[in-house]
Amino acid sequence: PPGDHRGYMRLALEQARQSPPKPTNYRVGAVLVDTATNAVLATGYTLELPGNTHAEQCCLLKLAEQHGGVPEDRLGDVLPPDLALYTTVEPCSQRLSGNLPCVERVLRLAGLVRVVYVGVLEPETFVAENTGRRRLEEAGIAVVRVEGLEEEILEVATAGHVKG
Ligand SMILES: Nc1nc(=O)c(N)c(NC[C@H](O)[C@H](O)[C@H](O)COP(=O)(O)O)[nH]1
Ligand SMILES: [Zn+2]
């Protein structure tokens, strides 16, 4: 595995490229890393799993499957304690579909997920203001920008959007 932040963000961007374009969401990629062993525990991209799934959500659902189908909200019982989540677009704090936002999913793992690395902040296309960063930080989860891939990330994220 890459081992450096930019390398992991590129890995997440590779995931995002696999997401089927849609006008009503972003194509996002996510990678969950065990920082104690530098191992990639799971990857995910928007719509990878059935249903209107988000990249971060797919990471967690796949991990739950790997741990004998433990419910996603019980993952905290089976994961190691030094996790970093890399996601090309910051975790959503609200979803127009009404599905559970990824910030809530990550907050369930507060104490295990130490830091969320984001490639870009969420644009204002669907949600005027993403309040996720503040809520993550209040729970002791650092939110850190990984610079340098913004253009590529946004191009991939919005590929399904009607231009103009
Ligand atoms: N971090 C993140 N990962 C994703 O995989 C994804 N698709 C979004 N997108 C955020 C955007 O705000 C929502 O996609 C819209 O609000 C529509 O909501 P749905 O996706 O239909 O639930 N954000
Ligand atoms: Zn989300």
PDB file of C-alpha atoms in Angstrom, residues 14 22 28 33 35 41 47 54-56 62 65 72 77 79 88-89 98 104 118 126 138 141 144 146 149-150 153 156:
ATOM      1  CA  GLU A  14      -8.945   5.235  -8.542  1.00  0.00           C
ATOM      2  CA  LYS A  22     -25.306  10.069 -11.853  1.00  0.00           C
ATOM      3  CA  VAL A  28     -16.450   9.443  -4.605  1.00  0.00           C
ATOM      4  CA  VAL A  33      -6.367   2.287   6.474  1.00  0.00           C
ATOM      5  CA  THR A  35      -2.315   3.074  10.455  1.00  0.00           C
ATOM      6  CA  LEU A  41      -8.709  -2.603   5.387  1.00  0.00           C
ATOM      7  CA  LEU A  47     -22.919   2.927  -5.744  1.00  0.00           C
ATOM      8  CA  HIS A  54     -21.895   6.200  -0.704  1.00  0.00           C
ATOM      9  CA  ALA A  55     -18.190   5.416  -0.975  1.00  0.00           C
ATOM     10  CA  GLU A  56     -17.541   5.622   2.769  1.00  0.00           C
ATOM     11  CA  LYS A  62     -17.645  -4.431   3.116  1.00  0.00           C
ATOM     12  CA  GLU A  65     -19.225  -8.469   5.646  1.00  0.00           C
ATOM     13  CA  GLU A  72     -22.517  -1.769  10.414  1.00  0.00           C
ATOM     14  CA  ASP A  77     -16.570  -3.879  18.396  1.00  0.00           C
ATOM     15  CA  LEU A  79     -12.071  -3.011  14.276  1.00  0.00           C
ATOM     16  CA  THR A  88     -11.951  12.055  -2.154  1.00  0.00           C
ATOM     17  CA  VAL A  89     -14.913  14.236  -1.082  1.00  0.00           C
ATOM     18  CA  GLY A  98     -32.689  11.200   3.322  1.00  0.00           C
ATOM     19  CA  GLU A 104     -23.040   9.717  11.268  1.00  0.00           C
ATOM     20  CA  VAL A 118     -10.341  14.573   2.454  1.00  0.00           C
ATOM     21  CA  PHE A 126     -26.760  19.497  -3.444  1.00  0.00           C
ATOM     22  CA  GLU A 138     -16.067  17.787  18.120  1.00  0.00           C
ATOM     23  CA  ILE A 141     -11.745  12.976  14.829  1.00  0.00           C
ATOM     24  CA  VAL A 144      -7.215  16.923   7.225  1.00  0.00           C
ATOM     25  CA  VAL A 146      -4.776  16.264   1.295  1.00  0.00           C
ATOM     26  CA  LEU A 149      -5.670  16.331  -6.456  1.00  0.00           C
ATOM     27  CA  GLU A 150      -8.607  18.755  -6.297  1.00  0.00           C
ATOM     28  CA  ILE A 153     -11.247  14.682  -7.851  1.00  0.00           C
ATOM     29  CA  VAL A 156     -14.440  12.596 -11.515  1.00  0.00           C
TER      30      VAL A 156
END
